[in-house]
PDB file of C-alpha atoms in Angstrom:
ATOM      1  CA  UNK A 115       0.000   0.000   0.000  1.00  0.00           C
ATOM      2  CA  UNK A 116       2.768   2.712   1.261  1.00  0.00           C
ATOM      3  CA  UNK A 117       4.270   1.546  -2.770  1.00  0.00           C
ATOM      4  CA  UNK A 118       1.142   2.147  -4.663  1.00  0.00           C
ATOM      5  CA  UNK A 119       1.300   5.702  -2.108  1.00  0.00           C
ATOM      6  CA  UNK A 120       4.682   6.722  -2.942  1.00  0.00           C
ATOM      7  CA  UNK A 121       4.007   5.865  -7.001  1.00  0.00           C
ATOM      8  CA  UNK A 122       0.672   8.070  -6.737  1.00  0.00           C
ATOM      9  CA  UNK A 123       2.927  10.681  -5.334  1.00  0.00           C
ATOM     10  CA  UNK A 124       5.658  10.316  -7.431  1.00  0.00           C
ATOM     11  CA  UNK A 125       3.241  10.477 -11.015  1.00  0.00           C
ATOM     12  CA  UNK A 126       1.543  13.968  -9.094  1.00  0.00           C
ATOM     13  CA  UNK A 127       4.547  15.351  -8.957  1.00  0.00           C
ATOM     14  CA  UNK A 128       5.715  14.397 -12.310  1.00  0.00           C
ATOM     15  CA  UNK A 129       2.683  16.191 -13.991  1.00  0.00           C
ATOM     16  CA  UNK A 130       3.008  19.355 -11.433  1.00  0.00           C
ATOM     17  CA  UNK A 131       6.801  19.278 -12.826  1.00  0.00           C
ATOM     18  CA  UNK A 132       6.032  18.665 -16.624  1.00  0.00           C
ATOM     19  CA  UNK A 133       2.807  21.449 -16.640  1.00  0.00           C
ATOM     20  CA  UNK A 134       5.258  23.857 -14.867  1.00  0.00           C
ATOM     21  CA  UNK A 135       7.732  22.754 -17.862  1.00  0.00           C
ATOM     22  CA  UNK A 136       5.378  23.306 -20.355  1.00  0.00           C
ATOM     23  CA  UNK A 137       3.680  26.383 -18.866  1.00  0.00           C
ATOM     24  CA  UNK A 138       7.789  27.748 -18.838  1.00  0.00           C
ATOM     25  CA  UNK A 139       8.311  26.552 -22.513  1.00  0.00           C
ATOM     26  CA  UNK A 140       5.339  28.347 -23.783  1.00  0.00           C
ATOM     27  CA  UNK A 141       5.838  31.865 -21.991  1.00  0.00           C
ATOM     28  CA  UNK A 142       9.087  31.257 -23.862  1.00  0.00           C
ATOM     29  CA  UNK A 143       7.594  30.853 -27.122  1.00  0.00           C
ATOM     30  CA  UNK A 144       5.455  33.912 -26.385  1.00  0.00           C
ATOM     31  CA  UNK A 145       8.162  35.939 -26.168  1.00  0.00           C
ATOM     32  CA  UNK A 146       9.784  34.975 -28.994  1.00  0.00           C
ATOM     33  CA  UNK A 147       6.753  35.610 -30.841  1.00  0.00           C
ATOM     34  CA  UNK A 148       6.212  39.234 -29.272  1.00  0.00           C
ATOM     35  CA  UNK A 149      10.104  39.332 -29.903  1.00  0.00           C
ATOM     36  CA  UNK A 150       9.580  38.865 -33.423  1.00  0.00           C
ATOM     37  CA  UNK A 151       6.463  40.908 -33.416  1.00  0.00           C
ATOM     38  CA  UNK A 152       7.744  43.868 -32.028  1.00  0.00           C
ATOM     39  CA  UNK A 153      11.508  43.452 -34.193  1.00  0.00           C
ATOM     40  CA  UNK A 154       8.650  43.602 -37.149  1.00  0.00           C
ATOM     41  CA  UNK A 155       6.883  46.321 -36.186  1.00  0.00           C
ATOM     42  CA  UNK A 156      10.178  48.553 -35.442  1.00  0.00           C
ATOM     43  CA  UNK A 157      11.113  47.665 -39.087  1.00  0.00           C
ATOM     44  CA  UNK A 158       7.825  49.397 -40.572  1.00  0.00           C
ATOM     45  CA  UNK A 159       8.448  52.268 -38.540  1.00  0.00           C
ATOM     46  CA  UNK A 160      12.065  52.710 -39.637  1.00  0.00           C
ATOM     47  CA  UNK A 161      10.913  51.936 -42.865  1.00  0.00           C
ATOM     48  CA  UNK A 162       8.147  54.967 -42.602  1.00  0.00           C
ATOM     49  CA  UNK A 163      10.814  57.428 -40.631  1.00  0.00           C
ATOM     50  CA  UNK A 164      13.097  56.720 -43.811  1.00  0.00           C
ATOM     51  CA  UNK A 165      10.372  57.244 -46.530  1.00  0.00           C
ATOM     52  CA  UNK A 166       9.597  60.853 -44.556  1.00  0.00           C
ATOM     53  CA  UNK A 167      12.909  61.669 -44.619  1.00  0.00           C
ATOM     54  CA  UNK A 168      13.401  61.000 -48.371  1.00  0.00           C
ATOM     55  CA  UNK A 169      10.433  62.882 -49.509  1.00  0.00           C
ATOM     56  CA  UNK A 170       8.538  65.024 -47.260  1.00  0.00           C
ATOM     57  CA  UNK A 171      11.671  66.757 -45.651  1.00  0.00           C
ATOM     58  CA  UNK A 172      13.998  66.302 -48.374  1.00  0.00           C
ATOM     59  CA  UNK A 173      12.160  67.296 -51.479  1.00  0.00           C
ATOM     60  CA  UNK A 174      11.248  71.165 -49.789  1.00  0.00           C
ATOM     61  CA  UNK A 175      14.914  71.430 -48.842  1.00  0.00           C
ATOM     62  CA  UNK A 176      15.828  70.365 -52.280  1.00  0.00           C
ATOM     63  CA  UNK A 177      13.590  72.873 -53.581  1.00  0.00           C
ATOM     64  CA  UNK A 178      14.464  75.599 -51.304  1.00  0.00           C
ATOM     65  CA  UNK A 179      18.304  74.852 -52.513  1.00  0.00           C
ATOM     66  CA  UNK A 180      17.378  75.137 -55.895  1.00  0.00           C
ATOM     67  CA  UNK A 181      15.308  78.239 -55.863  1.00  0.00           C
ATOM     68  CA  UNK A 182      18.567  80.311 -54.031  1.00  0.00           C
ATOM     69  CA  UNK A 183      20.896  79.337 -56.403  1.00  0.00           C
ATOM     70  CA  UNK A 184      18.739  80.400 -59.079  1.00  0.00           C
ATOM     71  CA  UNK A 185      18.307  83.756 -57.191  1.00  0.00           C
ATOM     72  CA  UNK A 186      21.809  83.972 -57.587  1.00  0.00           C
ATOM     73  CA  UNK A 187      22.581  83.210 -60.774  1.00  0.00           C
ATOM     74  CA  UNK A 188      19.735  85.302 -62.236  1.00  0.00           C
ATOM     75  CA  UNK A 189      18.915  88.287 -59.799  1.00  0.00           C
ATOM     76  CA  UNK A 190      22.292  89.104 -58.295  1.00  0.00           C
ATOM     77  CA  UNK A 191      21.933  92.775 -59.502  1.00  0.00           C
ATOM     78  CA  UNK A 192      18.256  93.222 -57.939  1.00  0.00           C
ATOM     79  CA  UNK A 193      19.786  92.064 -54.629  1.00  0.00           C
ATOM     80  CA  UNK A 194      21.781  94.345 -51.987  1.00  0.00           C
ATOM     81  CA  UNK A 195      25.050  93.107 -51.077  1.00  0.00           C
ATOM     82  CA  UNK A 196      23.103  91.892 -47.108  1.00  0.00           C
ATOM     83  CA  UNK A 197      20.039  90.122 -49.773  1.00  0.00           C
ATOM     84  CA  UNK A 198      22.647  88.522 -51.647  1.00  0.00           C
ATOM     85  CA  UNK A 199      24.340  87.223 -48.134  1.00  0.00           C
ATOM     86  CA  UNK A 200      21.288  86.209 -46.720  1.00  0.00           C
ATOM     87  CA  UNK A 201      20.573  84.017 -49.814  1.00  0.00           C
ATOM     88  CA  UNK A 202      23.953  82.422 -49.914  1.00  0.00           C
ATOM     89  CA  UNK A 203      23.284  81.639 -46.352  1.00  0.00           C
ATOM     90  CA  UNK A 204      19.849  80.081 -46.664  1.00  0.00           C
ATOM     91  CA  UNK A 205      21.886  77.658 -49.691  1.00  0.00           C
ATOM     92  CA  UNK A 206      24.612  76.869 -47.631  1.00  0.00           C
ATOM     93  CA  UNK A 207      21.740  75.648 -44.534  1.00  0.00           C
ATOM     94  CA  UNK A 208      19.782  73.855 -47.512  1.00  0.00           C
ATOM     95  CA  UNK A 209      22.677  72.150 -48.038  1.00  0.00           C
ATOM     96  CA  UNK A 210      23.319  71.332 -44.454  1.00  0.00           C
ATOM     97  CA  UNK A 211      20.252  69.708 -44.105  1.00  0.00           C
ATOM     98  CA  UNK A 212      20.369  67.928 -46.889  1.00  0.00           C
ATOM     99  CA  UNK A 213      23.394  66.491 -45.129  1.00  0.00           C
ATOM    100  CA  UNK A 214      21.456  65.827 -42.107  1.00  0.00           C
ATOM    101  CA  UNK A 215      18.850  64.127 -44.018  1.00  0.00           C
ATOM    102  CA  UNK A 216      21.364  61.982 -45.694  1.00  0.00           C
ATOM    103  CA  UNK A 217      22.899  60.647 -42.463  1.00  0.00           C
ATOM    104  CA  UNK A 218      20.285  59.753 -40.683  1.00  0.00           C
ATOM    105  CA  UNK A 219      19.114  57.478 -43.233  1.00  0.00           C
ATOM    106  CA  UNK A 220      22.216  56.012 -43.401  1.00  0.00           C
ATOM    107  CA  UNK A 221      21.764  55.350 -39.467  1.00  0.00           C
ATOM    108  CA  UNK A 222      17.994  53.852 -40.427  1.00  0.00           C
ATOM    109  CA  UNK A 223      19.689  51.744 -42.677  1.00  0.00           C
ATOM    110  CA  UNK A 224      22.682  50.185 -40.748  1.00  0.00           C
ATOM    111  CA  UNK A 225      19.893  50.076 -38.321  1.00  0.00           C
ATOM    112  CA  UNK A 226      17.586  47.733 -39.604  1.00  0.00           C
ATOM    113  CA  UNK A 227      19.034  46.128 -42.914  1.00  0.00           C
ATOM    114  CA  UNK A 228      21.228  42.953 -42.503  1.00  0.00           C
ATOM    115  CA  UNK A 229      24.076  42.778 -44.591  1.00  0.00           C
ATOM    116  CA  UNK A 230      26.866  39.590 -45.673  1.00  0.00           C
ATOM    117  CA  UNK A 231      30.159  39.814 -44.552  1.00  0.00           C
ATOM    118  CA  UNK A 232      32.434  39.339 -47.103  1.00  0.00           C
ATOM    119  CA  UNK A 233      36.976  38.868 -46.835  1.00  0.00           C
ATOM    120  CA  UNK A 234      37.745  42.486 -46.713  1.00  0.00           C
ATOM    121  CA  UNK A 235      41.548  43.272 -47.041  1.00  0.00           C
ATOM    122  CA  UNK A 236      41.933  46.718 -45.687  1.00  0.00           C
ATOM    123  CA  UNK A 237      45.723  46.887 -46.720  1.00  0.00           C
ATOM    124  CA  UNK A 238      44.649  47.209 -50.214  1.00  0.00           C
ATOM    125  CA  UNK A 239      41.502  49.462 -49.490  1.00  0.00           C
ATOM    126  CA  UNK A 240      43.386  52.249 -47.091  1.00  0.00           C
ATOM    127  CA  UNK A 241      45.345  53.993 -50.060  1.00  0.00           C
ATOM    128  CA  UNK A 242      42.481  54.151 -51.700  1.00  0.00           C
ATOM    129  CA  UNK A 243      40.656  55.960 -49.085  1.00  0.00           C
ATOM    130  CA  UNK A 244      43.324  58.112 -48.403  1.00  0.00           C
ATOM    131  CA  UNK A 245      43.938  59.682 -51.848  1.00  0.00           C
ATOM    132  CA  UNK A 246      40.238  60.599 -51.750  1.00  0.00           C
ATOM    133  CA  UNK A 247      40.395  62.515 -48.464  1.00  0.00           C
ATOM    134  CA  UNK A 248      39.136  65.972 -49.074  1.00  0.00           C
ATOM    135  CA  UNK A 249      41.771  68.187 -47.924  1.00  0.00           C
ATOM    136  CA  UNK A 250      44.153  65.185 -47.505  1.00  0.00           C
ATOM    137  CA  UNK A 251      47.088  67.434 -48.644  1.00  0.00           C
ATOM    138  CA  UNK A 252      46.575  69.039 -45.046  1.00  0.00           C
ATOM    139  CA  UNK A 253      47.779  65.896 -43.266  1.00  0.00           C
ATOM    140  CA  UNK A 254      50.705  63.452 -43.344  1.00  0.00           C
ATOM    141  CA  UNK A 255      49.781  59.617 -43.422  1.00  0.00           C
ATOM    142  CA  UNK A 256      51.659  56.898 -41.526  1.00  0.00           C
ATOM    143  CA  UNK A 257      50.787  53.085 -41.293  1.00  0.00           C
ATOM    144  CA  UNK A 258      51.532  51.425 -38.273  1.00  0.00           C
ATOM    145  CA  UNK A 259      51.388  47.733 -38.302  1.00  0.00           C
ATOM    146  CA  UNK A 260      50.596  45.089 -41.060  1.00  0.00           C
ATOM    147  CA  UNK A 261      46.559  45.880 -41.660  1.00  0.00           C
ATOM    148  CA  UNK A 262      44.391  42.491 -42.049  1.00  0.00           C
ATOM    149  CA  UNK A 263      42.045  40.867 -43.730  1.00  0.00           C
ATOM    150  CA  UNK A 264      39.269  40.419 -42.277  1.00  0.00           C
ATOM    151  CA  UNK A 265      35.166  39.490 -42.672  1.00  0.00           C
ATOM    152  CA  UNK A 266      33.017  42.298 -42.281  1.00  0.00           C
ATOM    153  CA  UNK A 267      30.846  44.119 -44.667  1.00  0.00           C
ATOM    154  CA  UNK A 268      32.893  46.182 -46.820  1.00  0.00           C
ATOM    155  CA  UNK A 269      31.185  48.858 -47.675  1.00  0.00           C
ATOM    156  CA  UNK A 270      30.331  49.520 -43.901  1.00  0.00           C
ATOM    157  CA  UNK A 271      34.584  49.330 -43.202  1.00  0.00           C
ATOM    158  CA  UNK A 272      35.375  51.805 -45.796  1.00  0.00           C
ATOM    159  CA  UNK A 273      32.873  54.245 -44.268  1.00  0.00           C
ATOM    160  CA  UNK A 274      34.046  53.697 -41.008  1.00  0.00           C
ATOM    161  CA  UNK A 275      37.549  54.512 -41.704  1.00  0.00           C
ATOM    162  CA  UNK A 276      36.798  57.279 -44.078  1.00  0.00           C
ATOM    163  CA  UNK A 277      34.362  59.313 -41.484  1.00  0.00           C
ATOM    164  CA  UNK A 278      37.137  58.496 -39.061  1.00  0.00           C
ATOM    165  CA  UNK A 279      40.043  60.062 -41.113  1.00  0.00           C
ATOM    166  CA  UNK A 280      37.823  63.294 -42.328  1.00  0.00           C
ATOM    167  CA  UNK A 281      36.942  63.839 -38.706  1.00  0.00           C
ATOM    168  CA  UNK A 282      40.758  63.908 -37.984  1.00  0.00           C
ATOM    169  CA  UNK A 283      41.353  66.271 -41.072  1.00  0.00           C
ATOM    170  CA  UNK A 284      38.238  68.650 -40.035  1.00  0.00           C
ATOM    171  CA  UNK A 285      38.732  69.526 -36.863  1.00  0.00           C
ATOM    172  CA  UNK A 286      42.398  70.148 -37.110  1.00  0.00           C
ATOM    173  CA  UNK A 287      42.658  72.363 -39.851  1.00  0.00           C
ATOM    174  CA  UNK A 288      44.255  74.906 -37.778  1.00  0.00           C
ATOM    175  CA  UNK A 289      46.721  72.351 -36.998  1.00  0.00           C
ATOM    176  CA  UNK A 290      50.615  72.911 -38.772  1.00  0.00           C
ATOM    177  CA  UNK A 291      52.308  69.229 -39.471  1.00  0.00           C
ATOM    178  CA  UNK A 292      49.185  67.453 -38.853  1.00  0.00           C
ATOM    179  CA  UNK A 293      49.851  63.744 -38.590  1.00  0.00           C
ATOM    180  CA  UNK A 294      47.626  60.975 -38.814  1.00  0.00           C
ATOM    181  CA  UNK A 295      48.520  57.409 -37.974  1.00  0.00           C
ATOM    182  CA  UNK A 296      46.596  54.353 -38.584  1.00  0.00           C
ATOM    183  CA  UNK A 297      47.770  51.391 -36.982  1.00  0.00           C
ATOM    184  CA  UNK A 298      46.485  47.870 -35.942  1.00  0.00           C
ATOM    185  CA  UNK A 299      47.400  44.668 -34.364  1.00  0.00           C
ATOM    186  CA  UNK A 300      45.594  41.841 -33.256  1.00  0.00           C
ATOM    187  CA  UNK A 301      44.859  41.031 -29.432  1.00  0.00           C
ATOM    188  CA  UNK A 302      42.894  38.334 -27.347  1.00  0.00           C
ATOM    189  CA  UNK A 303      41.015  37.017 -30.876  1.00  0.00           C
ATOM    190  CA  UNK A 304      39.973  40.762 -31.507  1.00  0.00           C
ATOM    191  CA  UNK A 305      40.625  43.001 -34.666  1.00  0.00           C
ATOM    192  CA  UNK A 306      41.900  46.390 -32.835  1.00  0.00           C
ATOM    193  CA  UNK A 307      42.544  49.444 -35.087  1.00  0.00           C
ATOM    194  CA  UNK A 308      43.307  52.932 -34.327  1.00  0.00           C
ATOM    195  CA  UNK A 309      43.620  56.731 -35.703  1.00  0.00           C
ATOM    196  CA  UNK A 310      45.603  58.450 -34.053  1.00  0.00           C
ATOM    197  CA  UNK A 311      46.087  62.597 -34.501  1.00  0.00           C
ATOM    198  CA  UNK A 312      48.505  65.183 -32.999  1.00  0.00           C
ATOM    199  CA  UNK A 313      45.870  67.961 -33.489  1.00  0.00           C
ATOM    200  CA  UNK A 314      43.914  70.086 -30.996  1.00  0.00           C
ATOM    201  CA  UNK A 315      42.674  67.127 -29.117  1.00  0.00           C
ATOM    202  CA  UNK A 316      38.945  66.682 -26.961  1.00  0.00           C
ATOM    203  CA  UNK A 317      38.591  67.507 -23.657  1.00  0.00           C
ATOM    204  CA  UNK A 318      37.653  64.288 -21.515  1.00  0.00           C
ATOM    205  CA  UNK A 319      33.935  65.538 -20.286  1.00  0.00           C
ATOM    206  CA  UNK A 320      33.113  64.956 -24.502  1.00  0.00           C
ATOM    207  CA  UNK A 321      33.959  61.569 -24.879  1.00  0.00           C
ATOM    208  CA  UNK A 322      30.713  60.115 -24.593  1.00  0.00           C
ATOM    209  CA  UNK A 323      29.085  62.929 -26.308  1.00  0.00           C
ATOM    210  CA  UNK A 324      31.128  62.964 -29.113  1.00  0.00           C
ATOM    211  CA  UNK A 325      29.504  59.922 -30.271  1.00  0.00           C
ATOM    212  CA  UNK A 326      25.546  61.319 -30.386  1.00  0.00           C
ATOM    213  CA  UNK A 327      24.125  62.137 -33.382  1.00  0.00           C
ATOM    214  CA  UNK A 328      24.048  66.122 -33.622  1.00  0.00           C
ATOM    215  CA  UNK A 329      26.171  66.612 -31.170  1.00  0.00           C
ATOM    216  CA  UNK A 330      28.857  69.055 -31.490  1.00  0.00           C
ATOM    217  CA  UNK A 331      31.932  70.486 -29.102  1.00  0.00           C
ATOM    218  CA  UNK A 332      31.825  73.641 -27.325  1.00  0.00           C
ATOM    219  CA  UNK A 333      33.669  76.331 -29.338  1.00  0.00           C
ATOM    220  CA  UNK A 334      33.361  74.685 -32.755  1.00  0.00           C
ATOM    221  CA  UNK A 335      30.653  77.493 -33.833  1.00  0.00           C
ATOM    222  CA  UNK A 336      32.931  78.497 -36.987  1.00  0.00           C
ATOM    223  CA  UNK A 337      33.284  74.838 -38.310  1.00  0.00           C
ATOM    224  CA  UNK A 338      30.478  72.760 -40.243  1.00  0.00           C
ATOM    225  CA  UNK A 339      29.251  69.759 -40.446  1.00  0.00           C
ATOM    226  CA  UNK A 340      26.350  67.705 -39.001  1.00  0.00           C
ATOM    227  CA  UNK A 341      27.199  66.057 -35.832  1.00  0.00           C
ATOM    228  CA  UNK A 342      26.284  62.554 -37.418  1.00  0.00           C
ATOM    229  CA  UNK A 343      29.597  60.971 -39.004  1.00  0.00           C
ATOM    230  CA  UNK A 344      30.764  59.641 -35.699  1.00  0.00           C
ATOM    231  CA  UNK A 345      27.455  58.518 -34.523  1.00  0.00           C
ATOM    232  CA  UNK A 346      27.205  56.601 -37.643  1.00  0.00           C
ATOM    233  CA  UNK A 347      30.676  54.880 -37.115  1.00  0.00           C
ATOM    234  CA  UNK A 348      29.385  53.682 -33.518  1.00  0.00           C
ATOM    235  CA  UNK A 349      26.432  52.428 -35.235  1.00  0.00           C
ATOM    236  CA  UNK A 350      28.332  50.602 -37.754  1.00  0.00           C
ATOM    237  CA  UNK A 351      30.504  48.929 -35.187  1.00  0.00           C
ATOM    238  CA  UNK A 352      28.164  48.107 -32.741  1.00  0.00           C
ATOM    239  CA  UNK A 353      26.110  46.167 -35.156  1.00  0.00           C
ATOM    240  CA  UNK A 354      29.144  44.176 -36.345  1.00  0.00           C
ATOM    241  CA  UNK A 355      29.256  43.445 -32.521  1.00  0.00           C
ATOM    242  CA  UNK A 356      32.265  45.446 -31.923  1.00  0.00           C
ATOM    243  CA  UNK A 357      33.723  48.960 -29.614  1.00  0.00           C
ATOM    244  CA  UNK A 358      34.964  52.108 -30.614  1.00  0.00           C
ATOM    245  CA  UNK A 359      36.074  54.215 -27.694  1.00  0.00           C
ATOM    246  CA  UNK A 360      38.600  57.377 -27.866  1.00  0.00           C
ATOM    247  CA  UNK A 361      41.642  58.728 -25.702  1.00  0.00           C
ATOM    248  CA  UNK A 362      42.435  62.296 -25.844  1.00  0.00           C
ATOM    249  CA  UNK A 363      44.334  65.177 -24.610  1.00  0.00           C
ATOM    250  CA  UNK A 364      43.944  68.908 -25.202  1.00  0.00           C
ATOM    251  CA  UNK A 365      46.529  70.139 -27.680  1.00  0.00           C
ATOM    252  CA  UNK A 366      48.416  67.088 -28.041  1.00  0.00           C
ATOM    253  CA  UNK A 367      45.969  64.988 -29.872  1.00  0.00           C
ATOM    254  CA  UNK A 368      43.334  62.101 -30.479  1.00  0.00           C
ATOM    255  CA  UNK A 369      43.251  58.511 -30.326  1.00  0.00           C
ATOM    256  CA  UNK A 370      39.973  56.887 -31.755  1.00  0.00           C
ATOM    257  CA  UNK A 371      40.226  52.919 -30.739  1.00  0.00           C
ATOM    258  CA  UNK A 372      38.107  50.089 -32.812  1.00  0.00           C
ATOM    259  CA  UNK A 373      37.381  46.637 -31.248  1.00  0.00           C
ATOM    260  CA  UNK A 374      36.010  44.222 -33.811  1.00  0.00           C
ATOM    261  CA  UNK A 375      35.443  40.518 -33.477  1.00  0.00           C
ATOM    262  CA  UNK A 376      37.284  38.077 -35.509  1.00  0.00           C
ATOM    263  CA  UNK A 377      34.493  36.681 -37.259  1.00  0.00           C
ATOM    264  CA  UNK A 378      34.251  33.438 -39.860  1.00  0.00           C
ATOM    265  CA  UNK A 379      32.831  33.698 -42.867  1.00  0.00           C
ATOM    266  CA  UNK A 380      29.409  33.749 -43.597  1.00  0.00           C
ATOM    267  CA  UNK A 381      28.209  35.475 -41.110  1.00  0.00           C
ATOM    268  CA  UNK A 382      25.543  38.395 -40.859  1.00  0.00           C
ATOM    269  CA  UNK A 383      26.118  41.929 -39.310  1.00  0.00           C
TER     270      UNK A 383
END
């Protein structure tokens, strides 16, 4: 009888332990469903975000860049030498925008769209990159290290080390001997490159900053741009499951750091 007990008890609790089991495995599904559901809807509203940006904010700047230049091309005389300021000013913000527009629809898009890795060999891409530069004349180049190959999407590595390289070009331009290094070396299974700078450096409390879209330094008021090439870099690497981080001191210059994993082929970033 106490065997026919203990057998009763032992089948009770089996149940109690397989309907908890099953009531865990299918909160689990459930969440991968609402996982899925929500990584879906997130794409349709990138997707919407992105279509806005390409025609309901940049067609009027398009237009509005296309009517000042035609003001003046065609009506310089009409215009006082302020008018003819003002308009030159009101291109040069159309254009800015434009800009704006254009980069955050690159973020969208590293954002939501998987892309193939491919065998990148960034030896043979870097002089490419370098002798299109704009302003490239400014700086002196130096290699440190053997660079890889590695897998990562290509297109995504060239921009990376492009924005990197303008960045050090732009906001040293007041900088005599500028010289830019790009090294590399391999540690603990990771990809680690750098671009380093002897410019006008960053002051420590902009580190983290640095790296939000349309955020800019204190005292840069007299130099463009957009405040989104480094935020797209982070973007870039953090989807390829890497780090970018950067040292810095004022007037002696910048050290931008990239962390990327050494990944096989055929893999998805």
């Amino acid at each position: 009888a106490s065997r026919t007990v203990i057998d009763q008890m032992f089948k009770g609790y089996q149940k109690e332990a397989l309907s908890i089991a099953e009531t865990k495995l299918n909160l689990r599904v459930q969440h991968l469903k609402d996982q899925v559901a929500l990584s879906d809807q997130r794409k349709i509203e990138i997707s919407q975000i992105k279509d806005i940006c390409s025609h309901d904010v940049r067609q009027p700047v398009h237009s509005i860049y296309t009517l000042s230049t035609i003001i003046l091309e065609n009506e310089t005389k009409n215009l006082s030498q302020e008018g003819e300021e003002y308009v030159k000013l009101l291109r040069s913000k159309a254009e800015d925008l434009s800009a704006i527009v254009t980069g955050v629809i690159s973020i969208l898009d590293v954002a939501s769209n998987k892309t193939l890795d491919e065998l990148v060999d960034v030896k043979t891409m870097l002089p490419t990159i370098l002798m299109g530069l704009p302003n490239q004349e400014h700086a002196t180049f130096k290699i440190i290290g053997t660079m890889p190959k590695l897998f990562i999407n290509q297109l995504q590595m060239y921009g990376v080390l492009v924005a990197l390289l303008e960045n050090a070009i732009f906001h040293n331009k007041s900088v005599k001997n500028l010289v830019i290094e790009i090294g590399y070396h391999f540690e603990k299974n990771k990809h680690v490159f750098f671009i380093r700078d002897n410019g006008i450096g960053i002051d420590s409390r902009y580190f983290d900053k640095i790296f939000q879209p349309f955020e800019y330094l204190e005292k840069q008021e007299n130099l463009s741009g957009q405040g989104l090439g480094l935020a797209l870099v982070k973007k870039i690497i953090e989807k390829n499951k890497g780090e970018i981080w950067v040292t810095s001191t004022l007037n002696v210059g910048t050290t931008f750091y990239i962390q990327l994993p050494n990944k096989k082929e055929g893999t998805t970033a």
